[in-house]
Amino acid sequence: MKSILNIEIKHTYHKMEQLRRSLATLSDGITTSGIPENISTSFLESQARFNEKNIRERTNRTKRKFNNILLCSSERNEEENTISGNPKAIHNGTQTTIPPETEILLSLGPKFALPMTKLQQVPFYHLMADAENNQFEPITKFCNKAEETTRRFLKDNPNILVLKSDKGNKTVLMEASEYRQKMLELLEDRNTYNPINADPTSRFEKQNNSIVKRLRNLDLIDERTSRQLMKHNAVCPRIYGQPKAHKPGLPLRPVVPNITAPSYSLSKFVGKIFQRSLVSRYNIRDSFEFCEFINNVTLPDEHVLISLDVKALFTSIPKSLVMNSIITKWDEIKPNTNICLDLFLEIVEFCIDSSYFRFDGQHYEQVFGTAMGIPLSPYIADWVMETLLDTVVRMLEIPLPFIRKFVDDLITAIPLSRLQHVIDTFNSYDIHIQFTYEMEVDNKLPYLDMLLTRHSNQNVTTSWYQKPIASGRFLQYQSFHPLGQKLNVAQNFARRVNQLSTNLDEQSKRKIVDDQLKLNGYPKPLRSRIINRMNERNTNRSIQHSVQNLEYTYLSIPNIPHLSNMIDRVIRREYTQVRLAKYNVRKVNNMFSKVKDPVPQESQSNVIYRVPCSNCEASYVGMTTNRLRTRMSGHKTHYNALDRLLEQGNTTTDEIANLGERTALMHHSIAENHRLYVSPVGENSDQSVGDKKSKKIVGDQSR
């Protein structure tokens, strides 16, 4: 780089010398051209003064630019080599003092990527040597120290849980005993939850597969769909709570991830039918669509803006209301499925009734409403809300200039004098579905991530809005993510602020973007570049999408500094239709508390297990894709069959082999007069179970 710069300097001096010679030649030509001496001298002196002034201004301008570069460089180095915490992004609900490093690290969010400073942390073990180029910068040193301090703090305080907040994108620290107590209090609501004595997973799994078989036998689904909807080795869902940091007392919102439940795939299948059938007059796709709509609305005189929200929508929808809505709007659903009404109602009822979960070793069923986490729940809620709006709009005594909804958040405009009538009409639809409302204040009303402003001419404009409970946290610049991902986050945020703010001037928009990017650690030069290109990127966005006709295949790889970029360049060069999506392995999220019940060993599948001999050190090692409980039951069955053969006497090897491959478990017993103790998981302390997901048989050790 230095040699190239020297060449450039020499070339510049050479050009300057050529210009001096040309200038001297022109001056001599003017002097000897016959022009009076006083005129030629005056002209040359004025040109010299102009040249000196020009050189002085350019020199000063260059010095200012150079000083600014040095200043920005020092500021950038200072900003990029330090991490400042975000006090709004962490909520300490305990009485324990948190170490400063721990508070900063946890405030960065669960997606903050940590550096890889040890070869053991690199997932590509055969390429470890290429990862030794990692540089230990100040940020890396701080993250290592903060991670070590945080892990030690959490180990020394096992009663403290680190959780994600329900809203506001905050990190919440909470006492484990307080969390458990609040979860138990929440589950004591017998109108919604009912404890059951046994795990109903097997029963629901049989019902699910029975329904799928009927659909296949009636030729309502093809063989491929049938295999996708069949469920084997299902595991009971496990509920957990997300603390509501914006409410006093830290109440919990229950969430039931249903991905392991028996009816998960069937719920998604039915949900897609609902999605195809719903042609909504009220739905908002996103904030951009609503912004474009509301900025072209002129409200009637004496109308004010009002938003309505349903209290706990998912757990407030009665099953009867869902069934009635399906029957009422069957003509809209029927063209999108070949399933008859009776069977469709049966499937939906099964998906709703199979809402169950486990907490603290106790199984519960949800007897009312649906749980967050069930794939069908959003579609049911959307369908019910659509029917509700159709009915309520007809019942109202006044016409609404418009009404829009995003899930359960409604926005409309009404005469202020008819407020109570509107609220009563909405709440009269069903006793379980009750609405709260928020009126505009000083002609302003927040909705989604916008602040709506009603002007004196009844026009409405918008500006980007952040709720007071929000932490303002998104992807930190100091996170060890690929630079492209961080730039995309920042640029998309700037575009969002710019497009959603129709009543703000450019200076106000720039300040919002700059403040938020600065809060997330983005250095000043980068902030300025993103802000300056904010409008430019918006203009070219549609053009870029319209001319891009290539369809890429995306593959994911771990993000390893230097190495992943090298692999990416090779892939782009050799396979032009393939793009790599990089993900981070080491994140702050790994230090968050796991509050869901662990899956019992007997319910695990895709495991490697060992059955030891009760009389010697020999053991049988096996692998199964079924539940371990099912595999152990099969071993017991073959063991009993072998016992019966041995009692008959004169048993041949062929007769033993006819029992199947699982009799390998008994070969040691026959050869050595020893018996392998086959027991349910957990009854034998010597029995070990692995959780490696492998389809290869690990071994069959008989001695």
XYZ file of C-alpha atoms in Angstrom:
703
model
C 0.000 0.000 0.000
C 2.846 2.364 0.868
C 4.654 1.721 -2.420
C 1.457 2.400 -4.395
C 1.020 5.694 -2.523
C 4.620 6.699 -3.319
C 4.020 6.050 -7.014
C 0.894 8.232 -6.872
C 2.852 11.046 -5.188
C 5.636 10.899 -7.789
C 3.084 10.967 -10.586
C 1.381 14.011 -9.043
C 4.698 15.912 -8.760
C 5.455 15.058 -12.368
C 2.106 16.536 -13.498
C 2.708 19.649 -11.378
C 6.099 20.179 -13.023
C 4.539 19.864 -16.467
C 1.913 22.478 -15.543
C 4.622 24.881 -14.290
C 6.469 24.627 -17.605
C 3.251 25.210 -19.548
C 2.420 28.220 -17.360
C 5.907 29.717 -17.887
C 5.583 29.254 -21.652
C 2.175 31.000 -21.683
C 3.531 33.889 -19.574
C 6.464 34.408 -21.984
C 4.051 34.322 -24.914
C 1.877 37.053 -23.365
C 4.909 39.241 -22.566
C 6.342 39.006 -26.123
C 3.033 39.226 -27.980
C 3.176 43.008 -28.394
C 0.629 43.762 -25.633
C 1.544 46.907 -23.662
C 3.760 46.059 -20.727
C 1.529 47.623 -18.062
C -1.488 45.583 -19.254
C 0.378 42.277 -19.507
C 2.035 42.811 -16.113
C -1.285 43.677 -14.443
C -2.940 40.605 -15.967
C -0.179 38.226 -14.892
C -0.151 39.665 -11.335
C -3.939 39.288 -11.006
C -3.702 35.666 -12.220
C -0.915 34.994 -9.727
C -3.012 36.436 -6.873
C -6.011 34.336 -7.961
C -3.817 31.222 -8.152
C -2.358 31.818 -4.687
C -5.836 32.345 -3.229
C -7.102 29.189 -4.920
C -4.126 27.178 -3.641
C -4.598 28.558 -0.111
C -8.348 27.661 -0.069
C -7.739 24.182 -1.451
C -4.916 23.608 1.047
C -7.115 24.662 3.976
C -9.989 22.486 2.676
C -7.655 19.497 2.364
C -6.326 20.060 5.892
C -9.888 20.198 7.275
C -10.763 16.954 5.505
C -7.597 15.331 6.814
C -8.312 16.474 10.384
C -11.899 15.244 10.118
C -10.645 11.860 8.921
C -8.267 11.659 11.867
C -11.043 12.725 14.275
C -13.566 10.269 12.838
C -10.932 7.547 12.865
C -10.190 8.132 16.546
C -13.916 8.317 17.353
C -14.573 5.168 15.356
C -11.755 3.306 17.093
C -13.047 4.472 20.446
C -16.651 3.509 19.616
C -15.786 0.191 17.997
C -13.449 -0.873 20.804
C -15.877 -0.183 23.643
C -19.276 -1.615 24.515
C -21.784 0.504 26.376
C -24.725 -1.163 28.055
C -28.367 -0.289 27.497
C -30.019 0.206 30.917
C -33.506 0.121 29.333
C -32.834 -3.363 27.928
C -32.438 -5.173 31.248
C -34.843 -5.540 34.165
C -33.502 -6.906 37.449
C -36.470 -8.348 39.313
C -34.285 -9.782 42.093
C -32.593 -8.319 45.170
C -29.173 -9.561 44.014
C -26.543 -7.112 42.772
C -25.435 -7.949 39.234
C -21.746 -7.582 38.271
C -21.216 -4.648 35.853
C -19.876 -6.904 33.084
C -22.883 -9.215 33.449
C -25.327 -6.304 33.289
C -23.698 -4.983 30.095
C -23.506 -8.409 28.437
C -27.109 -9.388 29.188
C -28.377 -5.968 28.090
C -26.937 -6.637 24.626
C -29.662 -9.189 23.981
C -29.895 -12.945 23.348
C -28.870 -12.580 19.679
C -25.564 -10.853 20.475
C -22.851 -13.075 18.991
C -19.806 -13.848 21.134
C -16.305 -14.261 19.698
C -14.703 -17.632 19.052
C -11.440 -17.547 20.963
C -10.887 -21.277 21.425
C -10.545 -23.947 18.803
C -13.034 -26.089 20.742
C -15.713 -23.492 19.995
C -15.312 -23.803 16.197
C -17.871 -26.241 14.756
C -15.725 -27.162 11.698
C -13.208 -29.320 13.494
C -11.454 -30.437 10.319
C -10.779 -26.771 9.484
C -9.580 -25.645 12.900
C -6.228 -24.496 11.616
C -7.894 -21.900 9.402
C -9.626 -20.352 12.387
C -6.413 -19.527 14.235
C -6.354 -16.089 12.582
C -8.869 -14.704 15.101
C -7.531 -11.464 16.553
C -7.921 -10.743 20.224
C -9.146 -7.136 20.071
C -10.415 -5.136 23.069
C -14.017 -6.125 22.293
C -13.038 -9.799 22.258
C -11.236 -9.446 25.576
C -14.201 -7.687 27.144
C -16.660 -10.304 25.864
C -14.494 -13.134 27.177
C -14.233 -11.497 30.590
C -17.950 -10.635 30.663
C -18.921 -14.167 29.625
C -16.707 -15.707 32.292
C -18.069 -13.316 34.937
C -21.679 -13.956 33.891
C -21.329 -17.740 33.902
C -19.670 -17.618 37.327
C -22.387 -15.285 38.629
C -25.204 -17.521 37.371
C -23.455 -20.610 38.745
C -23.055 -18.980 42.153
C -26.705 -17.832 42.070
C -28.683 -20.832 40.745
C -31.877 -19.245 42.093
C -31.683 -16.456 39.461
C -33.289 -17.004 36.045
C -32.373 -15.024 32.919
C -35.444 -14.702 30.687
C -36.709 -12.841 27.622
C -39.472 -10.338 28.264
C -42.883 -10.666 26.635
C -42.702 -7.182 25.087
C -40.120 -4.443 24.781
C -37.188 -6.723 23.833
C -35.722 -6.724 27.327
C -33.717 -9.182 29.388
C -35.321 -9.977 32.735
C -33.657 -11.444 35.824
C -36.116 -13.213 38.101
C -36.034 -15.425 41.178
C -36.637 -19.084 40.292
C -38.999 -19.535 43.227
C -40.995 -16.468 42.179
C -41.206 -17.745 38.595
C -42.440 -21.164 39.714
C -44.993 -19.653 42.090
C -46.422 -17.350 39.414
C -46.639 -20.208 36.921
C -48.508 -22.356 39.441
C -50.879 -19.483 40.239
C -51.533 -19.028 36.531
C -52.260 -22.766 36.105
C -54.696 -22.751 39.025
C -57.308 -21.163 36.766
C -59.684 -24.121 36.450
C -61.757 -22.319 33.843
C -58.812 -22.603 31.454
C -56.513 -25.372 32.694
C -57.236 -28.750 34.229
C -54.575 -31.085 35.754
C -54.590 -34.684 34.489
C -53.022 -37.765 36.000
C -51.218 -39.276 33.012
C -49.423 -38.149 29.872
C -52.026 -38.271 27.043
C -49.442 -38.097 24.243
C -49.946 -41.680 23.064
C -53.727 -41.268 23.011
C -53.588 -38.046 21.003
C -51.004 -39.574 18.679
C -53.323 -42.485 17.880
C -56.250 -40.113 17.275
C -54.122 -37.941 14.993
C -52.909 -40.899 12.929
C -56.434 -42.318 12.765
C -57.739 -39.052 11.272
C -54.861 -38.961 8.764
C -55.563 -42.559 7.712
C -59.214 -41.700 7.128
C -58.218 -38.737 4.977
C -55.893 -40.975 2.969
C -58.438 -43.807 2.610
C -61.019 -41.319 1.366
C -58.418 -40.087 -1.136
C -58.652 -36.564 0.305
C -54.856 -36.297 0.649
C -52.013 -37.918 -1.267
C -49.462 -40.350 0.101
C -46.794 -37.708 0.608
C -49.133 -35.465 2.624
C -50.225 -38.491 4.629
C -46.626 -39.218 5.654
C -46.116 -35.585 6.606
C -49.227 -35.503 8.810
C -48.517 -38.813 10.529
C -46.860 -38.357 13.907
C -44.575 -40.856 15.597
C -42.487 -40.380 18.724
C -44.413 -37.252 19.758
C -43.375 -35.585 23.013
C -45.621 -33.768 25.460
C -45.341 -29.959 24.974
C -43.822 -28.062 27.892
C -45.201 -24.683 28.906
C -43.094 -21.726 29.967
C -43.807 -18.113 30.927
C -42.483 -14.849 29.544
C -42.359 -12.024 32.119
C -44.250 -8.843 31.255
C -41.582 -6.317 32.214
C -43.881 -3.418 31.344
C -46.388 -4.370 34.049
C -45.948 -4.125 37.834
C -45.316 -7.389 39.625
C -43.795 -9.104 36.573
C -46.811 -11.235 35.576
C -46.164 -14.076 33.128
C -47.596 -14.766 29.695
C -47.965 -18.538 29.102
C -46.456 -19.972 25.913
C -46.818 -23.612 24.809
C -44.394 -24.564 21.970
C -46.291 -27.288 20.135
C -43.722 -28.452 17.624
C -43.352 -31.834 19.367
C -47.099 -32.332 19.944
C -49.060 -35.102 18.128
C -51.358 -32.663 16.297
C -48.721 -30.120 15.232
C -48.557 -31.039 11.529
C -52.314 -31.528 11.272
C -52.885 -28.095 12.839
C -50.612 -26.494 10.226
C -52.479 -28.347 7.472
C -55.868 -27.060 8.641
C -54.457 -23.585 9.279
C -53.367 -23.274 5.649
C -56.936 -24.070 4.553
C -58.174 -21.209 6.766
C -55.491 -18.935 5.354
C -56.443 -19.661 1.739
C -60.141 -19.196 2.512
C -59.949 -15.860 4.282
C -60.381 -12.850 2.007
C -60.292 -10.069 4.576
C -61.658 -6.572 4.204
C -60.006 -5.489 7.441
C -56.539 -7.077 7.684
C -53.324 -5.048 7.580
C -50.342 -6.855 6.105
C -47.746 -4.586 7.744
C -47.077 -1.021 8.889
C -46.099 0.146 5.405
C -49.452 -0.867 3.948
C -51.375 0.855 6.727
C -49.204 3.983 6.467
C -50.010 4.290 2.767
C -53.716 3.777 3.490
C -54.157 6.142 6.452
C -52.245 9.000 4.817
C -54.916 9.101 2.104
C -57.854 9.150 4.533
C -59.884 12.215 5.415
C -62.049 11.647 8.483
C -65.604 12.989 8.741
C -66.093 16.030 10.934
C -66.181 15.485 14.702
C -64.640 12.016 14.331
C -61.709 10.979 16.496
C -59.276 8.090 16.262
C -59.687 5.100 18.572
C -57.886 1.755 18.903
C -59.337 -1.405 20.453
C -57.579 -4.471 21.786
C -58.897 -7.885 22.883
C -57.948 -9.110 26.356
C -55.959 -12.372 25.964
C -57.474 -13.259 22.607
C -56.144 -16.819 22.183
C -57.317 -18.052 25.573
C -60.644 -16.182 25.256
C -62.077 -17.855 22.150
C -64.658 -20.541 23.011
C -64.697 -23.646 20.838
C -68.384 -23.181 20.059
C -67.659 -19.769 18.557
C -65.052 -21.303 16.258
C -67.427 -24.036 15.106
C -70.259 -21.583 14.465
C -67.933 -19.337 12.449
C -66.880 -22.290 10.287
C -70.489 -23.308 9.650
C -71.510 -19.725 8.881
C -68.681 -19.191 6.401
C -68.428 -22.717 5.001
C -69.190 -21.426 1.509
C -65.894 -19.498 1.671
C -63.911 -22.494 2.984
C -65.407 -25.186 0.752
C -63.655 -24.114 -2.511
C -60.255 -24.483 -0.801
C -60.611 -28.060 0.431
C -62.177 -31.340 -0.643
C -62.932 -32.302 2.968
C -66.615 -32.316 3.881
C -67.994 -30.019 6.590
C -68.528 -32.737 9.224
C -65.021 -34.136 8.901
C -63.511 -30.644 8.797
C -65.298 -29.731 12.040
C -64.073 -32.971 13.609
C -60.463 -32.208 12.680
C -60.638 -28.644 14.008
C -62.249 -29.854 17.229
C -59.515 -32.455 17.680
C -56.767 -29.840 17.140
C -58.373 -27.584 19.768
C -59.038 -30.396 22.263
C -55.466 -31.711 21.985
C -54.105 -28.595 23.718
C -52.130 -29.983 26.640
C -48.722 -29.544 28.234
C -46.516 -30.364 31.176
C -45.127 -28.154 33.930
C -43.073 -29.154 36.959
C -43.819 -32.826 36.325
C -47.606 -32.304 36.232
C -49.655 -32.660 33.038
C -52.433 -30.206 32.210
C -55.044 -29.907 29.493
C -56.380 -26.586 28.263
C -60.149 -26.793 28.553
C -60.933 -23.345 27.158
C -59.482 -21.351 24.279
C -56.248 -22.205 22.507
C -52.649 -21.797 23.571
C -49.974 -19.536 22.113
C -47.672 -21.851 20.210
C -50.314 -23.991 18.465
C -50.065 -23.435 14.675
C -53.850 -23.281 14.319
C -54.335 -20.582 16.979
C -53.469 -17.499 14.835
C -55.708 -18.682 12.007
C -58.607 -19.388 14.363
C -58.170 -15.969 15.984
C -58.060 -14.258 12.592
C -61.153 -16.139 11.413
C -63.139 -15.362 14.566
C -62.126 -11.683 14.499
C -63.221 -11.445 10.864
C -66.657 -12.872 11.727
C -66.862 -10.598 14.768
C -66.178 -7.466 12.705
C -68.715 -8.426 10.044
C -71.352 -8.815 12.753
C -70.471 -5.770 14.868
C -70.255 -3.389 11.897
C -73.830 -4.347 10.975
C -74.981 -3.883 14.594
C -73.532 -0.407 15.020
C -75.935 2.481 14.691
C -73.307 4.659 13.023
C -71.249 4.061 9.875
C -67.507 3.720 10.386
C -65.330 5.633 7.899
C -62.841 2.752 8.080
C -61.821 -0.124 10.360
C -58.591 -2.114 10.132
C -57.014 -4.833 12.259
C -53.641 -6.391 12.856
C -54.341 -9.712 14.661
C -56.416 -8.376 17.601
C -55.428 -4.685 17.410
C -58.232 -2.641 15.806
C -58.138 0.951 14.592
C -61.101 3.094 13.519
C -62.644 6.557 13.846
C -65.935 7.403 15.574
C -67.863 10.440 16.823
C -66.723 11.116 20.365
C -70.325 11.225 21.586
C -70.903 7.596 20.467
C -67.859 6.114 22.212
C -69.773 4.132 24.843
C -72.202 2.769 22.257
C -69.309 1.467 20.135
C -67.515 -0.175 23.094
C -70.719 -1.807 24.368
C -71.527 -3.167 20.905
C -68.092 -4.756 20.534
C -68.244 -6.281 24.027
C -71.755 -7.639 23.456
C -70.645 -10.015 20.687
C -69.444 -12.675 23.132
C -69.084 -12.605 26.896
C -65.597 -14.123 26.702
C -64.198 -11.683 24.108
C -63.889 -8.286 25.771
C -62.200 -5.174 24.400
C -60.173 -2.396 25.935
C -59.754 0.888 24.071
C -57.389 3.834 23.769
C -58.459 7.300 22.644
C -56.296 9.855 20.890
C -54.624 12.428 23.143
C -53.888 15.875 21.729
C -55.016 14.541 18.346
C -52.374 11.793 18.499
C -52.784 8.017 18.829
C -50.068 5.308 18.740
C -50.808 2.288 16.562
C -48.343 -0.490 15.687
C -44.986 1.319 15.386
C -46.511 4.611 14.221
C -47.908 7.712 15.878
C -51.039 8.872 14.059
C -51.698 12.611 14.048
C -55.136 14.020 13.159
C -54.938 17.563 11.792
C -57.527 20.332 11.786
C -58.602 19.459 8.233
C -59.272 15.851 9.447
C -56.356 14.454 7.446
C -54.109 11.918 9.189
C -50.322 11.741 8.986
C -47.870 9.352 10.609
C -44.454 9.213 12.198
C -42.282 6.358 13.425
C -43.063 5.586 17.057
C -41.463 3.599 19.818
C -43.444 2.628 22.892
C -42.105 3.820 26.251
C -41.652 0.180 27.319
C -39.336 -0.547 24.363
C -35.627 -0.956 25.025
C -34.620 0.354 21.587
C -32.346 -2.661 21.250
C -31.648 -4.376 17.964
C -28.521 -5.998 16.533
C -25.512 -4.401 18.249
C -22.701 -3.213 16.002
C -20.108 -4.824 18.309
C -21.789 -8.228 17.908
C -19.664 -10.790 16.095
C -22.177 -11.086 13.261
C -21.132 -10.755 9.615
C -20.820 -7.073 8.736
C -23.417 -7.418 5.974
C -26.080 -8.540 8.450
C -25.439 -5.552 10.709
C -25.572 -3.151 7.771
C -28.850 -4.663 6.562
C -30.418 -4.223 10.004
C -29.319 -0.585 10.198
C -30.362 0.253 6.636
C -33.759 -1.415 7.007
C -34.362 0.508 10.218
C -33.485 3.786 8.503
C -35.806 2.918 5.621
C -38.589 2.112 8.068
C -38.280 5.439 9.880
C -38.150 7.325 6.596
C -41.209 5.669 5.035
C -43.409 5.654 8.137
C -42.762 9.308 9.006
C -44.878 11.420 6.672
C -45.233 14.393 9.004
C -41.576 14.809 10.009
C -38.944 16.896 8.260
C -35.657 15.393 7.113
C -33.738 16.702 10.117
C -36.123 14.995 12.571
C -35.895 11.693 10.695
C -32.122 11.863 10.629
C -32.008 12.525 14.379
C -34.251 9.524 15.144
C -32.105 7.195 13.041
C -28.868 8.594 14.428
C -30.015 8.280 18.064
C -31.180 4.677 17.646
C -28.075 3.577 15.760
C -25.863 5.285 18.332
C -27.753 3.485 21.116
C -26.830 0.189 19.421
C -23.154 1.045 19.075
C -22.925 2.006 15.397
C -19.939 4.359 14.820
C -20.496 7.932 13.661
C -19.067 7.630 10.100
C -21.252 4.595 9.416
C -24.310 6.315 10.880
C -23.735 9.310 8.610
C -23.346 7.132 5.528
C -26.531 5.164 6.280
C -28.506 8.360 6.925
C -27.204 10.062 3.758
C -28.197 7.061 1.644
C -31.583 6.626 3.332
C -33.610 8.184 0.521
C -31.387 6.829 -2.227
C -31.889 3.222 -1.167
C -35.659 3.671 -0.962
C -35.763 4.993 -4.548
C -33.736 2.142 -5.980
C -35.310 -0.645 -3.943
C -38.199 -1.426 -6.318
C -35.895 -1.235 -9.339
C -33.456 -3.693 -7.814
C -36.222 -6.178 -7.050
C -37.817 -5.879 -10.498
C -34.625 -6.650 -12.414
C -33.525 -9.477 -10.164
C -34.900 -12.624 -11.727
C -32.373 -15.093 -10.364
C -33.608 -17.732 -7.927
C -30.956 -18.692 -5.408
C -30.585 -21.810 -3.311
C -29.653 -20.837 0.248
C -27.490 -23.018 2.471
C -26.597 -22.263 6.090
C -23.132 -22.491 7.626
C -21.746 -21.368 11.010
C -20.195 -17.922 11.028
C -16.475 -18.363 11.680
C -14.402 -15.183 11.311
C -12.293 -15.178 8.120
C -13.008 -18.828 7.328
C -16.713 -18.450 6.490
C -15.981 -15.529 4.157
C -13.363 -17.596 2.342
C -15.854 -20.427 1.878
C -18.497 -17.942 0.727
C -16.206 -16.539 -1.971
C -15.396 -20.030 -3.259
C -19.067 -21.014 -3.378
C -20.075 -17.823 -5.209
C -17.334 -18.411 -7.766
C -18.002 -22.094 -8.367
C -21.801 -22.201 -7.844
C -23.412 -18.964 -9.000
C -26.942 -20.025 -7.985
C -25.970 -20.849 -4.378
C -25.850 -18.375 -1.511
C -24.612 -19.036 2.011
C -26.529 -17.777 5.032
C -24.246 -17.481 8.039
C -25.534 -18.117 11.563
C -23.791 -17.711 14.902
C -23.124 -20.642 17.194
C -22.011 -18.746 20.292
C -24.611 -16.233 21.469
C -25.672 -14.640 24.729
C -28.865 -16.672 24.364
C -26.849 -19.745 25.387
C -26.628 -18.285 28.892
C -30.367 -17.696 29.228
C -32.208 -20.006 31.600
C -33.921 -23.129 30.283
C -37.213 -23.059 32.181
C -39.093 -25.730 30.242
C -39.378 -29.167 31.845
C -36.684 -31.560 30.537
C -37.949 -34.359 28.311
C -38.036 -37.597 30.373
C -35.500 -40.164 29.216
C -38.152 -42.764 28.460
C -39.866 -40.312 26.075
C -36.730 -39.433 24.123
C -36.180 -40.771 20.609
C -33.184 -40.896 18.248
C -30.966 -41.908 21.158
C -28.048 -44.215 21.842
C -28.523 -46.299 24.966
C -26.704 -48.928 27.026
C -28.137 -51.882 28.946
C -25.639 -53.318 31.479
C -25.463 -56.940 32.635
C -26.668 -57.531 36.183
C -23.931 -60.146 36.857
C -20.812 -58.825 35.098
C -19.330 -55.770 33.372
C -20.717 -56.627 29.933
C -23.375 -54.371 28.414
C -25.476 -54.019 25.295
C -25.251 -50.736 23.383
C -28.030 -49.922 20.951
C -29.587 -47.094 18.972
C -33.255 -46.432 18.297
C -35.296 -43.897 16.369
C -38.398 -44.838 18.390
C -39.144 -43.729 21.918
C -36.769 -45.381 24.346
C -39.757 -46.675 26.298
C -41.023 -48.483 23.167
C -37.600 -49.965 22.424
C -37.165 -51.214 25.996
C -40.641 -52.745 25.854
C -39.580 -54.600 22.690
C -36.477 -55.883 24.453
C -38.628 -57.179 27.285
C -40.942 -58.945 24.849
C -38.049 -60.754 23.151
C -36.478 -61.503 26.508
C -39.674 -63.197 27.688
C -39.921 -65.113 24.403
C -36.356 -66.340 24.887
C -37.197 -67.423 28.427
C -40.057 -69.540 27.110
C -37.793 -71.213 24.541
C -35.120 -71.950 27.131
C -37.700 -73.499 29.462
C -38.765 -75.901 26.673
C -35.187 -77.226 26.355
C -33.277 -78.385 23.247
C -33.399 -74.827 21.826
C -31.422 -74.405 18.609
C -29.578 -71.345 17.369
C -31.987 -71.067 14.418
C -34.964 -70.938 16.736
C -33.316 -68.147 18.696
C -32.479 -66.278 15.466
C -36.136 -66.484 14.429
C -36.942 -64.120 17.287
C -35.303 -61.342 15.281
C -32.217 -59.189 15.503
C -33.097 -57.941 18.954
C -32.140 -61.348 20.432
C -28.539 -60.122 20.088
C -29.262 -58.669 23.508
C -29.567 -62.224 24.855
C -26.526 -63.860 23.203
C -24.388 -63.064 26.201
C -26.920 -64.759 28.474
C -26.851 -67.949 26.433
C -23.091 -68.087 26.105
C -22.139 -67.234 29.677
C -25.232 -68.079 31.721
C -25.537 -64.397 32.563
C -28.617 -62.271 32.158
C -28.762 -58.668 30.989
C -31.089 -56.715 33.227
C -33.726 -55.086 30.992
C -35.616 -52.392 32.891
C -37.525 -49.174 32.191
C -35.278 -46.154 31.965
C -34.553 -44.661 35.346
C -35.009 -47.830 37.396
C -31.420 -48.964 36.856
C -28.859 -46.415 37.936
C -26.221 -47.972 35.661
C -28.289 -47.444 32.537
C -27.150 -44.557 30.371
C -28.931 -42.757 27.585
C -27.385 -40.430 25.017
C -29.091 -37.740 23.018
C -27.045 -38.031 19.834
C -29.283 -37.863 16.776
C -27.673 -40.457 14.531
C -29.084 -43.082 12.219
C -26.046 -45.370 12.541
C -25.966 -48.302 14.950
C -23.246 -47.498 17.456
C -22.498 -51.045 18.522
C -23.647 -54.393 19.818
C -21.256 -55.279 22.595
C -21.969 -58.597 24.251
C -18.913 -58.834 26.465
